[in-house]
mmCIF file of C-alpha atoms and ligand atoms in Angstrom:
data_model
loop_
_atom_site.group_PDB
_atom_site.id
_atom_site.type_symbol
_atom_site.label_atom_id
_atom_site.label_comp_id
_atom_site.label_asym_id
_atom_site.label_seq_id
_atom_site.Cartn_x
_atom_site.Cartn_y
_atom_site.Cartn_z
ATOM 1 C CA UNK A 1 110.245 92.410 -71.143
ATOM 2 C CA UNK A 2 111.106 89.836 -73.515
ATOM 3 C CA UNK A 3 112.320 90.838 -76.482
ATOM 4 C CA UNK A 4 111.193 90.176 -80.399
ATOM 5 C CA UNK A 5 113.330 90.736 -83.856
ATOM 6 C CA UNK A 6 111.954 89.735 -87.241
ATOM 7 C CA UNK A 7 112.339 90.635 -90.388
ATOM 8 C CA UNK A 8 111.025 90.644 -94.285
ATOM 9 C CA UNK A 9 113.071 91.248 -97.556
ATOM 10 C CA UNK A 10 112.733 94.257 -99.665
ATOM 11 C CA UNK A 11 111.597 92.176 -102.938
ATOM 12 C CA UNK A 12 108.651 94.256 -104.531
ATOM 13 C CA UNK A 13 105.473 93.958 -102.594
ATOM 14 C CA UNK A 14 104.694 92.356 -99.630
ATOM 15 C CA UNK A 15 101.766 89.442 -100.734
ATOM 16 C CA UNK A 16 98.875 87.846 -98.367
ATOM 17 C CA UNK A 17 101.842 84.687 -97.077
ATOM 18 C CA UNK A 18 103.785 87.531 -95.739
ATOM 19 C CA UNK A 19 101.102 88.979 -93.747
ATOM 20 C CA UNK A 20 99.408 86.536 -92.558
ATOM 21 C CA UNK A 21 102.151 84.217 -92.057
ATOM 22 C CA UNK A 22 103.997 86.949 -90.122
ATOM 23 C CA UNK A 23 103.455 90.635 -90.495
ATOM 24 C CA UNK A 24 100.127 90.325 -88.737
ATOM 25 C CA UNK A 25 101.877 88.262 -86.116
ATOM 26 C CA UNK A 26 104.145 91.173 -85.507
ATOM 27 C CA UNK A 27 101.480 93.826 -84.761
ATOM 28 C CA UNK A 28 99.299 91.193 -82.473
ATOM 29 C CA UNK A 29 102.686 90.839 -80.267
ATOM 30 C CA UNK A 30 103.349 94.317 -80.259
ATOM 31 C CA UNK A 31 101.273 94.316 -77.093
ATOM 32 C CA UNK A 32 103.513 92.094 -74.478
ATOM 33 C CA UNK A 33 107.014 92.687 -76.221
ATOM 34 C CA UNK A 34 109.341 95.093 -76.958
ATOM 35 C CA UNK A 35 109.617 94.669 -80.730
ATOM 36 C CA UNK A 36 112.454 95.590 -83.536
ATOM 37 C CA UNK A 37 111.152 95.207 -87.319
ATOM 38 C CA UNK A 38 113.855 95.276 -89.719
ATOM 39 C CA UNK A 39 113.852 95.844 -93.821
ATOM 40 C CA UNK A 40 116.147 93.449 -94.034
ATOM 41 C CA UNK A 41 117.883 94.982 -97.286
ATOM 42 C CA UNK A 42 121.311 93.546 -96.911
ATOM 43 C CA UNK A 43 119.997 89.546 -97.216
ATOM 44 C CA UNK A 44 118.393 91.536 -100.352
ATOM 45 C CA UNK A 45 121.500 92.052 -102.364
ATOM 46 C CA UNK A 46 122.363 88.728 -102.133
ATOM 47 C CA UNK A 47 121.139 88.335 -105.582
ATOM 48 C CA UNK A 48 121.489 91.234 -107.370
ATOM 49 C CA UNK A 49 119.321 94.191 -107.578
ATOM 50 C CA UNK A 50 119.077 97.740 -109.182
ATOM 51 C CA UNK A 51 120.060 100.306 -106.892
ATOM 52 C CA UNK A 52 116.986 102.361 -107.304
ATOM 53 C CA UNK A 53 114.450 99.035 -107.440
ATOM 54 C CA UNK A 54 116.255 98.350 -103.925
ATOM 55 C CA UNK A 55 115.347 101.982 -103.042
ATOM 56 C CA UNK A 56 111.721 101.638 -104.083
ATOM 57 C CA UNK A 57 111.461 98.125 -102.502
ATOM 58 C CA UNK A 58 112.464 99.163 -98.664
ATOM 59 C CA UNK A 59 109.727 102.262 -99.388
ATOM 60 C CA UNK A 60 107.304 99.916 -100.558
ATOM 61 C CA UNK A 61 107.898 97.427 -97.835
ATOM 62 C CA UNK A 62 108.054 99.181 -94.493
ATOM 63 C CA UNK A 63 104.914 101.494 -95.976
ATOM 64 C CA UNK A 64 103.430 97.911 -96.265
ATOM 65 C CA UNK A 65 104.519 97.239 -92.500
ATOM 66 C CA UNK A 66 103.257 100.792 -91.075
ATOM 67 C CA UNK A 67 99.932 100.023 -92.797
ATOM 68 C CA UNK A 68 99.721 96.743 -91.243
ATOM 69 C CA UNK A 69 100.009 98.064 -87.910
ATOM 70 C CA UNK A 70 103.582 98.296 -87.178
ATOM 71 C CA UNK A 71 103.651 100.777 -84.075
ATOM 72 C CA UNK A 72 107.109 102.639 -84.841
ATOM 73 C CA UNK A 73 107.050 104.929 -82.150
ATOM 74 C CA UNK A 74 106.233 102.421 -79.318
ATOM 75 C CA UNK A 75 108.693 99.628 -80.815
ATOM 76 C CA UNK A 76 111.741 100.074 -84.017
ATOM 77 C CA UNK A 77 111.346 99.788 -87.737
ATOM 78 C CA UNK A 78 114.551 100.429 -89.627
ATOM 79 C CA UNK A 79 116.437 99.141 -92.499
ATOM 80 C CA UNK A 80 119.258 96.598 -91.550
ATOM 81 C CA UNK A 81 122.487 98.730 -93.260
ATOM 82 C CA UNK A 82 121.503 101.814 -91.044
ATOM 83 C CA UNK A 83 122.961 99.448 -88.139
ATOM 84 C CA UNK A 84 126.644 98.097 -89.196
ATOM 85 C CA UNK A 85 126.770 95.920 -86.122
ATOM 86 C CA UNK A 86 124.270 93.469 -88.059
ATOM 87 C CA UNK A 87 127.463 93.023 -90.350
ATOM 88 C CA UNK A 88 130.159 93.085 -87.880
ATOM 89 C CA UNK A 89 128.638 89.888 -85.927
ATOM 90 C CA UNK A 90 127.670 88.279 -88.693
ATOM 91 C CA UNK A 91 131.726 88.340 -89.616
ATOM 92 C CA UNK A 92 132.123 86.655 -86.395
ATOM 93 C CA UNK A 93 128.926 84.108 -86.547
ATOM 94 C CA UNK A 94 130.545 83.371 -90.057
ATOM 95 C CA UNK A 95 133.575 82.064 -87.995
ATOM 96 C CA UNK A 96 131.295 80.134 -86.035
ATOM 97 C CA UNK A 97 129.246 78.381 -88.322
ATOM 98 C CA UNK A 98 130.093 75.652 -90.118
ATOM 99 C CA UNK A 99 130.495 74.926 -94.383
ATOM 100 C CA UNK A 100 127.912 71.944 -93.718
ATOM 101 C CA UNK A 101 125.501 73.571 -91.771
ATOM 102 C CA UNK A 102 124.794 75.813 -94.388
ATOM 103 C CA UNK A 103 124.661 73.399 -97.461
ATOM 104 C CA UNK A 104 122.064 71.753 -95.722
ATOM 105 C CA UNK A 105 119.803 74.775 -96.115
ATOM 106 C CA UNK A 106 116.757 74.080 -98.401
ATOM 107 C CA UNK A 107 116.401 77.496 -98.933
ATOM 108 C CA UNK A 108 119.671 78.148 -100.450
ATOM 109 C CA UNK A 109 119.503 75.052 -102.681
ATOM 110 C CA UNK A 110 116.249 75.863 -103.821
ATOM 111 C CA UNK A 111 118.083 79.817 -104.982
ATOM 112 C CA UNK A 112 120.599 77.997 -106.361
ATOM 113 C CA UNK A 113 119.169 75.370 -108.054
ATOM 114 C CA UNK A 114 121.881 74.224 -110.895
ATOM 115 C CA UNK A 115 123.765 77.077 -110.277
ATOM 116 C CA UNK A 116 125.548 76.797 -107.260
ATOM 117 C CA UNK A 117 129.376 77.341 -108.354
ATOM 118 C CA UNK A 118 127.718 80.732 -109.686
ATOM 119 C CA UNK A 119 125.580 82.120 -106.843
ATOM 120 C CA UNK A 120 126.970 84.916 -104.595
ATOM 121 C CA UNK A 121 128.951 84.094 -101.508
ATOM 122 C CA UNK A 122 126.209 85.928 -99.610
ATOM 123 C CA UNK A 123 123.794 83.641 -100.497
ATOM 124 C CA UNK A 124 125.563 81.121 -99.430
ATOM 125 C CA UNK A 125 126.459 82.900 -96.021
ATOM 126 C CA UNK A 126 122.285 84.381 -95.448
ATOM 127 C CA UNK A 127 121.587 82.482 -92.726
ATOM 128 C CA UNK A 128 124.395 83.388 -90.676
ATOM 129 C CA UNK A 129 123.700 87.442 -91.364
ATOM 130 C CA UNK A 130 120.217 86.482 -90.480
ATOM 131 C CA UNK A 131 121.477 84.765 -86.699
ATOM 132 C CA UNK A 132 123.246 88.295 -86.440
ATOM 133 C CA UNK A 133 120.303 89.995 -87.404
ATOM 134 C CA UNK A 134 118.500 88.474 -84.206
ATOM 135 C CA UNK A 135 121.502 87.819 -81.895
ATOM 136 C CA UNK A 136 122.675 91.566 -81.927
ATOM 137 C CA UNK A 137 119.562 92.515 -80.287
ATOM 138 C CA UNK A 138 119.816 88.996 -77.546
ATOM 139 C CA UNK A 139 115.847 88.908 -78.583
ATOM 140 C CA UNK A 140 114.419 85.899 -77.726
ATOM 141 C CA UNK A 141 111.007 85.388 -80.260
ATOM 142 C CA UNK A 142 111.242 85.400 -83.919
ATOM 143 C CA UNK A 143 107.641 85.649 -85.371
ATOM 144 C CA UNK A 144 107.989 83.584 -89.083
ATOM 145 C CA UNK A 145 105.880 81.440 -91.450
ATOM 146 C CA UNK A 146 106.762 78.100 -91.206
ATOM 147 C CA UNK A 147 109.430 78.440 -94.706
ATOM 148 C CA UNK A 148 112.318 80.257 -91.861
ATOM 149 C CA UNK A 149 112.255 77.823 -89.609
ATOM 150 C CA UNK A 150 115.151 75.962 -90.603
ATOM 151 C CA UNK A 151 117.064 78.960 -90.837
ATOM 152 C CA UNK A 152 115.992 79.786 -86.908
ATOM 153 C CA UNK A 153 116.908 76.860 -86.316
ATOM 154 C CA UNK A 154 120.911 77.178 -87.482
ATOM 155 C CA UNK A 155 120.519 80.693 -85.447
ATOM 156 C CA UNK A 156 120.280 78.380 -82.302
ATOM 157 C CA UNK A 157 123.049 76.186 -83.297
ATOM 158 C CA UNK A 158 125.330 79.061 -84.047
ATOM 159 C CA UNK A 159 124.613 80.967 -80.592
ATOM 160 C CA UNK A 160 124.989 77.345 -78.866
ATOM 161 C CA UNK A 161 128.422 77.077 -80.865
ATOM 162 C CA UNK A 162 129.675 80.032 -79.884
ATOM 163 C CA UNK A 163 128.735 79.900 -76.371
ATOM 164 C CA UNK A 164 130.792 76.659 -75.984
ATOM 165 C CA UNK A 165 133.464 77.547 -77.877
ATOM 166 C CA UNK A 166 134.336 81.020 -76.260
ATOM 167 C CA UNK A 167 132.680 79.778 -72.649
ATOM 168 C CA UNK A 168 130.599 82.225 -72.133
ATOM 169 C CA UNK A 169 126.409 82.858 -72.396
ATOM 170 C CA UNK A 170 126.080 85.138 -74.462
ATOM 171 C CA UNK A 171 123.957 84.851 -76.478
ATOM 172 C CA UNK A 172 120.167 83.450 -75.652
ATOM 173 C CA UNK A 173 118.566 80.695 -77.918
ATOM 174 C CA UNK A 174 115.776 82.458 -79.895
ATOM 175 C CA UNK A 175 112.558 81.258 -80.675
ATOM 176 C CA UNK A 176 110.590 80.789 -83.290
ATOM 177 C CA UNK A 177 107.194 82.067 -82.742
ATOM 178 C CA UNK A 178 103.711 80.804 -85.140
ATOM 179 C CA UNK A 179 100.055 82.041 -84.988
ATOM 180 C CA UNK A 180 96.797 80.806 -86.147
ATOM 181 C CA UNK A 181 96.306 78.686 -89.172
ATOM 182 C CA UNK A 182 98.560 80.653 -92.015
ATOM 183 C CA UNK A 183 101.779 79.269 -91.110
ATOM 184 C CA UNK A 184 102.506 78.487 -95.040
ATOM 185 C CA UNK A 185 100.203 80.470 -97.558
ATOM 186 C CA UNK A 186 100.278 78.051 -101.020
ATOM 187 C CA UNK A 187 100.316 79.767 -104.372
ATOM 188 C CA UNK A 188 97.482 79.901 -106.101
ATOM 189 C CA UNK A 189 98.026 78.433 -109.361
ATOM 190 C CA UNK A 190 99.895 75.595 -107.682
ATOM 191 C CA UNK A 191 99.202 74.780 -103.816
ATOM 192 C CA UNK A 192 102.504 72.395 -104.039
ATOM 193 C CA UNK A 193 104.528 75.779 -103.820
ATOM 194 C CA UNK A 194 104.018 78.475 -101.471
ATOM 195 C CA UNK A 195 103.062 81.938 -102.095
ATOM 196 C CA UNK A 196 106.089 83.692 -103.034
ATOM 197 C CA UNK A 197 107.312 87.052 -104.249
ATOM 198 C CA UNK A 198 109.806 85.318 -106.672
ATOM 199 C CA UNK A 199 106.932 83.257 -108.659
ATOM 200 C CA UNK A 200 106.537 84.814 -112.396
ATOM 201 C CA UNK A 201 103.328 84.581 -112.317
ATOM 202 C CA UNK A 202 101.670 87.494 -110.287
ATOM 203 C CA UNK A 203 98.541 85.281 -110.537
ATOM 204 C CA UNK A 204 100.412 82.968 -107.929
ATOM 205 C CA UNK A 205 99.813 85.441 -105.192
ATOM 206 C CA UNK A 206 97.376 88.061 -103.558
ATOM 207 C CA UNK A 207 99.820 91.495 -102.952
ATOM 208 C CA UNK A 208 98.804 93.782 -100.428
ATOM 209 C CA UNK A 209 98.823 96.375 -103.047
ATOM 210 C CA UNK A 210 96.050 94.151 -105.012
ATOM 211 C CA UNK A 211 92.564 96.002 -105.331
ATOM 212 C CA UNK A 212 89.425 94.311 -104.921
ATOM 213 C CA UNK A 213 89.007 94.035 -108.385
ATOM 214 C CA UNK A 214 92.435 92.137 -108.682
ATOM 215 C CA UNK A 215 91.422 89.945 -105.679
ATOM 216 C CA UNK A 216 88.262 88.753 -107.007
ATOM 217 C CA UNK A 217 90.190 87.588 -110.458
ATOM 218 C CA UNK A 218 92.965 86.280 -108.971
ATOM 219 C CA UNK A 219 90.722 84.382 -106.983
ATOM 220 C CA UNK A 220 88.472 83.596 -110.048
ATOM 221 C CA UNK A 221 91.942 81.663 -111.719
ATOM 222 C CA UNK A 222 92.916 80.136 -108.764
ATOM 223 C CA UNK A 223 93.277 76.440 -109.338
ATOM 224 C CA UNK A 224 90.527 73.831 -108.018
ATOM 225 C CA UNK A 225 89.067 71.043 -108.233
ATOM 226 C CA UNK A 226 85.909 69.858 -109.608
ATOM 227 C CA UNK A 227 84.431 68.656 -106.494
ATOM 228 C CA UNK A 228 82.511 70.437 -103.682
ATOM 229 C CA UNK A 229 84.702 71.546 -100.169
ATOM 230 C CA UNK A 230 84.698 68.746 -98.048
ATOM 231 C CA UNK A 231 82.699 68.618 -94.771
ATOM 232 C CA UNK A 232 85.498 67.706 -92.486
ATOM 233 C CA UNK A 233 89.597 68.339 -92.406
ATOM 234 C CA UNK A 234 89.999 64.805 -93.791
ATOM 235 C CA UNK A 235 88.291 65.187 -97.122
ATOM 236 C CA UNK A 236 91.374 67.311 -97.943
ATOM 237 C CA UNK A 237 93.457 64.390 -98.366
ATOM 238 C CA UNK A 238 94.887 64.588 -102.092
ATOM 239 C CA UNK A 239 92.994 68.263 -102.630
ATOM 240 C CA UNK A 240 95.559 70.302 -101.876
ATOM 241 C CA UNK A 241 94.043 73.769 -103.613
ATOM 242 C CA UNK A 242 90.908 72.776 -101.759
ATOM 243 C CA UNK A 243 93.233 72.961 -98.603
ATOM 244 C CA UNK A 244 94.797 76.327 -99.432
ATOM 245 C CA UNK A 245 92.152 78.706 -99.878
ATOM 246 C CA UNK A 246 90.115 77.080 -96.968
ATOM 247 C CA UNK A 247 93.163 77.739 -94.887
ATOM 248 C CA UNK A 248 93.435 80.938 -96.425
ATOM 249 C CA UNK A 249 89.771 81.869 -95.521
ATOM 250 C CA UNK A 250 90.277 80.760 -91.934
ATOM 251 C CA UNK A 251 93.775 82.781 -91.668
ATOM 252 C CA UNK A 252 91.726 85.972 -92.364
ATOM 253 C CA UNK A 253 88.824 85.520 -90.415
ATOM 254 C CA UNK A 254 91.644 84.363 -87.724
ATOM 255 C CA UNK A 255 89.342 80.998 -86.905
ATOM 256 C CA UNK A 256 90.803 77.159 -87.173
ATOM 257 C CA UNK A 257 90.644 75.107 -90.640
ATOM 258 C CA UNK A 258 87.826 73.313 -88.813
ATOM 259 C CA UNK A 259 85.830 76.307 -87.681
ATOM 260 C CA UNK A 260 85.779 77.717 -91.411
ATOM 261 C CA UNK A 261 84.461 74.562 -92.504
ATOM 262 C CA UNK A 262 81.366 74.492 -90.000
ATOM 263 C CA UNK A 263 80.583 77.529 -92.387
ATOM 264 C CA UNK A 264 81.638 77.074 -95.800
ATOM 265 C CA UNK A 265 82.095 72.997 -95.780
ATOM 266 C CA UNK A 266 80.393 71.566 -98.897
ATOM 267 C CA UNK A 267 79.903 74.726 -100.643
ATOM 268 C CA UNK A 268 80.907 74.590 -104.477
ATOM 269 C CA UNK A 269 83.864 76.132 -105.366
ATOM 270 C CA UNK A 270 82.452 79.282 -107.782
ATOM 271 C CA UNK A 271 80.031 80.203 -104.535
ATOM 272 C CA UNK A 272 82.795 79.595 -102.069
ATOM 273 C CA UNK A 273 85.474 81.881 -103.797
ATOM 274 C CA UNK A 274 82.607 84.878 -103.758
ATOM 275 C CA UNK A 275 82.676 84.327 -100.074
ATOM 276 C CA UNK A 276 86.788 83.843 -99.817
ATOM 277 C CA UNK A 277 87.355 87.049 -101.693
ATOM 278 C CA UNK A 278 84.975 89.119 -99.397
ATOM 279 C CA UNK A 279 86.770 87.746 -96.366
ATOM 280 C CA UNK A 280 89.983 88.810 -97.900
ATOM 281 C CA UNK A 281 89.005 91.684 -99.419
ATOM 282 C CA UNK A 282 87.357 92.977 -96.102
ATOM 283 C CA UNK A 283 90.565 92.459 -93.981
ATOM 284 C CA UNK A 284 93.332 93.995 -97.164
ATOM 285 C CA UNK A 285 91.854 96.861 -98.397
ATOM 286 C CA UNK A 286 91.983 99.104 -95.244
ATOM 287 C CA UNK A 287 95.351 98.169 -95.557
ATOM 288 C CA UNK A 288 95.793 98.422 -98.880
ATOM 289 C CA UNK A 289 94.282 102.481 -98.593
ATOM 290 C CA UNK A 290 96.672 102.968 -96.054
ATOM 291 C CA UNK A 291 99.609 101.867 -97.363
ATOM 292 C CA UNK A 292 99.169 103.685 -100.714
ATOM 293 C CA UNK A 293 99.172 106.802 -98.837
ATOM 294 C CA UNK A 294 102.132 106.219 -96.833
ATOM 295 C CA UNK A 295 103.751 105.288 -99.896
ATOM 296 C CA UNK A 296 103.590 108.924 -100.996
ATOM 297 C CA UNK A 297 105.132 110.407 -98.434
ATOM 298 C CA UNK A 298 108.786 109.091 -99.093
ATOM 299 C CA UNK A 299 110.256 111.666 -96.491
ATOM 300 C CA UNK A 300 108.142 110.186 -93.776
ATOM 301 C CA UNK A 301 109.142 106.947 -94.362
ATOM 302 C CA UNK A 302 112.802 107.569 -94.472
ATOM 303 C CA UNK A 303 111.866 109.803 -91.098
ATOM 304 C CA UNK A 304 110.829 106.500 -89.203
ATOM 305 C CA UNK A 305 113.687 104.347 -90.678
ATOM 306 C CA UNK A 306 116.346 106.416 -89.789
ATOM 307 C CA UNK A 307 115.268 107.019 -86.184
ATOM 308 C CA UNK A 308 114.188 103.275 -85.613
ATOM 309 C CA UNK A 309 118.497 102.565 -87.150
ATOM 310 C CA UNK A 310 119.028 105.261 -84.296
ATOM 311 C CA UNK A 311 117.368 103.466 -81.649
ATOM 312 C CA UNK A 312 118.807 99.945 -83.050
ATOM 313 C CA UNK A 313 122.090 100.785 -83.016
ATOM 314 C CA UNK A 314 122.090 101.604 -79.380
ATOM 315 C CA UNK A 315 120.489 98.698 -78.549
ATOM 316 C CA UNK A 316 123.237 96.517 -80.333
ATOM 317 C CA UNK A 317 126.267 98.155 -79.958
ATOM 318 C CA UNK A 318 126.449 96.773 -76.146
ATOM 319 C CA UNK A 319 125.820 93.706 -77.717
ATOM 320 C CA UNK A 320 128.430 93.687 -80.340
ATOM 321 C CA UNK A 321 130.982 95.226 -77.680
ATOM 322 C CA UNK A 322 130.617 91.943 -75.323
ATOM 323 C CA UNK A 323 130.814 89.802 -78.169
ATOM 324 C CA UNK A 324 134.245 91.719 -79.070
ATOM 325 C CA UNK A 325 135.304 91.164 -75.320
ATOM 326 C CA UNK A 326 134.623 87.823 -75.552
ATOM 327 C CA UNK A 327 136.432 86.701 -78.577
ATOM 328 C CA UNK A 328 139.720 88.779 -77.045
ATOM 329 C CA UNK A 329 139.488 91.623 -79.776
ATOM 330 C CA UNK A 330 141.419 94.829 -78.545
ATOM 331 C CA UNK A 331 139.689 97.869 -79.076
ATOM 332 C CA UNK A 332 141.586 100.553 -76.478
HETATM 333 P P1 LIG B 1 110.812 86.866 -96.432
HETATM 334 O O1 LIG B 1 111.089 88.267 -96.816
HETATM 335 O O2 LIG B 1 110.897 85.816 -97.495
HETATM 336 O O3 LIG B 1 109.389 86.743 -95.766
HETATM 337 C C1 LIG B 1 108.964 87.568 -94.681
HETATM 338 C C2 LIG B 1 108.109 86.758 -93.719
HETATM 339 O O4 LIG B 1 106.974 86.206 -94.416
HETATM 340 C C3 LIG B 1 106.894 84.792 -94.192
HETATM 341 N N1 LIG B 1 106.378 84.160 -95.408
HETATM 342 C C4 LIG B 1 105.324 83.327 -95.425
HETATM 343 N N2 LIG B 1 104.516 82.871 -94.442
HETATM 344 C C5 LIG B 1 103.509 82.037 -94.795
HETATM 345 N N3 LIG B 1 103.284 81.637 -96.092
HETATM 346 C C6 LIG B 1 104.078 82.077 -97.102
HETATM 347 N N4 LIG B 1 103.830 81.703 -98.370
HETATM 348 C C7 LIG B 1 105.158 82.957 -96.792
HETATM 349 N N5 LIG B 1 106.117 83.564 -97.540
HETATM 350 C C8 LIG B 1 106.854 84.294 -96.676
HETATM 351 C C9 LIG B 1 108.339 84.371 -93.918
HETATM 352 O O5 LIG B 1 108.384 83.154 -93.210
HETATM 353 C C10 LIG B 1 108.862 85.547 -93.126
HETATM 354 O O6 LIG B 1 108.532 85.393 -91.764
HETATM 355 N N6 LIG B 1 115.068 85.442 -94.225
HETATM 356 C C11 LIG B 1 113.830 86.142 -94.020
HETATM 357 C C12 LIG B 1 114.027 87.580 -93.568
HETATM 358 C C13 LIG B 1 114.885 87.732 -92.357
HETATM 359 C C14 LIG B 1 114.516 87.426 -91.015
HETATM 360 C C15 LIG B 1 115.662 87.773 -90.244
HETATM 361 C C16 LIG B 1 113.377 86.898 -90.433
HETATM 362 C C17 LIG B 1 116.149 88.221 -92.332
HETATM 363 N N7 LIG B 1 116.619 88.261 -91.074
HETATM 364 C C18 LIG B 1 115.646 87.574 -88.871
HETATM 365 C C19 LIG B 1 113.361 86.715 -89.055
HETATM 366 C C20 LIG B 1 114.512 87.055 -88.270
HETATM 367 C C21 LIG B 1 113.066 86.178 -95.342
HETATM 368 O O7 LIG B 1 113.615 86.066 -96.391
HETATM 369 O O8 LIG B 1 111.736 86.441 -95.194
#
């Protein structure tokens, strides 16, 4: 059975980009692959964090990702530092890819903005710990929104690299894998950016945590414009709010941009967002319920973490051990 790693950073709450840009991708494939979920908490000291914010934020997050659906007894949840081999290859994968390679990463010149003599070294090296994360495990589909692409796509350049340069196959090119219409969730005050845990404004984004109440404002400030929806995908031209929660609406109900206008098309905004907030409302707050509970029970959740890291790290310590062979380390 083919095999799928992804994972999501431990940065506060998980918001509606997250899941339906990925996390509900990860519970559809759940039937058909053998699947490893990861807290990826390591990528999240790579700008710094309180050590008991970091604590709270891996709770918060994989209670977020059992509420979701995430099946940990039939596939792995775990926290990435349980398994040391994600660190050991990414050592080697660091010797592998190249200083260019990375600069060219929008992601990390969008962290670093200005500052880029002043950012961590980590940040600067994320993408290769992230190729580790998913070549330790040889797993071949990466469920994502559309804002990790570029960095899946360095993972295949790194595990071509290395093939070539030690001769070998090691390593199998992943892919990325996208569902349905939600690829890249805009925030809501401005649908040029997407929906992101780092925005100041918690107006920007719907958190799986939100309560209907919450939902309905947010959705009540959400930016428009003063005209009706269009009828047809091409009246979105220069409307890109109009765009956003219309695609928004349709990732929920899990139907095409075109399918969710057949029923909301030309609708004014104030009626529409009534309808948008039930949709989203209706599909979160089972989840939201859930997860609350789970977040309680702090003893459960560091149960499932620690026996998914179990059940990781014997899946890539065979891994790690060929890659050792490989690049001629001695180890006996
Ligand atoms: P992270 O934590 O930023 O996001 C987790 C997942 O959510 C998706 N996502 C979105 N999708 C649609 N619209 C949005 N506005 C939106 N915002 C976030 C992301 O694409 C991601 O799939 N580097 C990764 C974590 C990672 C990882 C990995 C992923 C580390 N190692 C290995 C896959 C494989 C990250 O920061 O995701």
């Amino acid at each position: 059975m083919e095999r799928i790693f992804s994972g999501a950073q431990p940065t506060g709450n998980l918001h509606l980009g997250n899941y339906l840009g990925a996390i509900r991708n990860w519970v559809k494939l759940q039937s058909g692959y053998e699947c490893i979920y990861c807290v990826v908490d390591m990528h999240a000291i790579t700008i710094f964090k309180e050590p008991a914010e970091l604590i709270r934020s891996v709770h918060e997050v994989a209670a977020c990702m059992l509420a979701a659906g995430v099946d940990p007894k039939k596939h792995i949840l775990f926290n990435q530092s349980r398994v040391p081999a994600h660190a050991e290859l990414a050592w080697v994968l660091n010797c592998v890819a190249r200083m260019g390679w990375m600069s060219r990463m929008t992601q990390f010149k969008d962290k670093a903005g200005k500052n880029r003599e002043n950012v961590s070294l980590g940040l600067f090296a994320y993408p290769s710990l992230m190729a580790a994360d998913i070549l330790v495990y040889k797993a071949t589909k990466v469920p994502v929104g559309e804002d990790q692409i570029q960095h899946l796509e360095l993972a295949r350049d790194i595990a071509v690299k290395f093939n070539n340069d030690y001769k070998c196959n090691v390593f199998p090119l992943p892919e990325p894998v996208m569902l349905g219409t939600s690829r890249r969730v805009m925030s809501l005050r401005d649908a040029t950016k997407k929906m992101s845990k780092s925005d100041p404004s918690d107006y920007s984004r719907i958190n799986l945590s939100d309560d209907a109440d919450t939902i309905a404002l947010k959705f009540r400030k959400a930016k428009t414009d003063p005209m009706p929806l269009p009828e047809t995908v091409e009246g979105f031209e220069g409307r890109p709010e109009a765009l956003n929660l219309v695609n928004i609406y349709a990732g929920v109900r899990d139907i095409t941009t075109e399918e969710a206008l057949k029923e909301v098309g030309g609708q004014e905004f104030s009626r529409f967002k009534k309808v948008l907030t039930d949709a989203v409302v209706a599909e979160l707050e089972p989840i939201s319920k859930e997860m609350h509970k789970i977040a309680q029970d702090t003893a459960y959740i560091d149960s499932v973490l620690k026996n998914g890291g179990e059940r990781a790290d014997a899946l890539a310590q065979p891994v790690l051990n060929e890659v050792y062979d490989t690049i001629g380390f001695l180890r006996n």
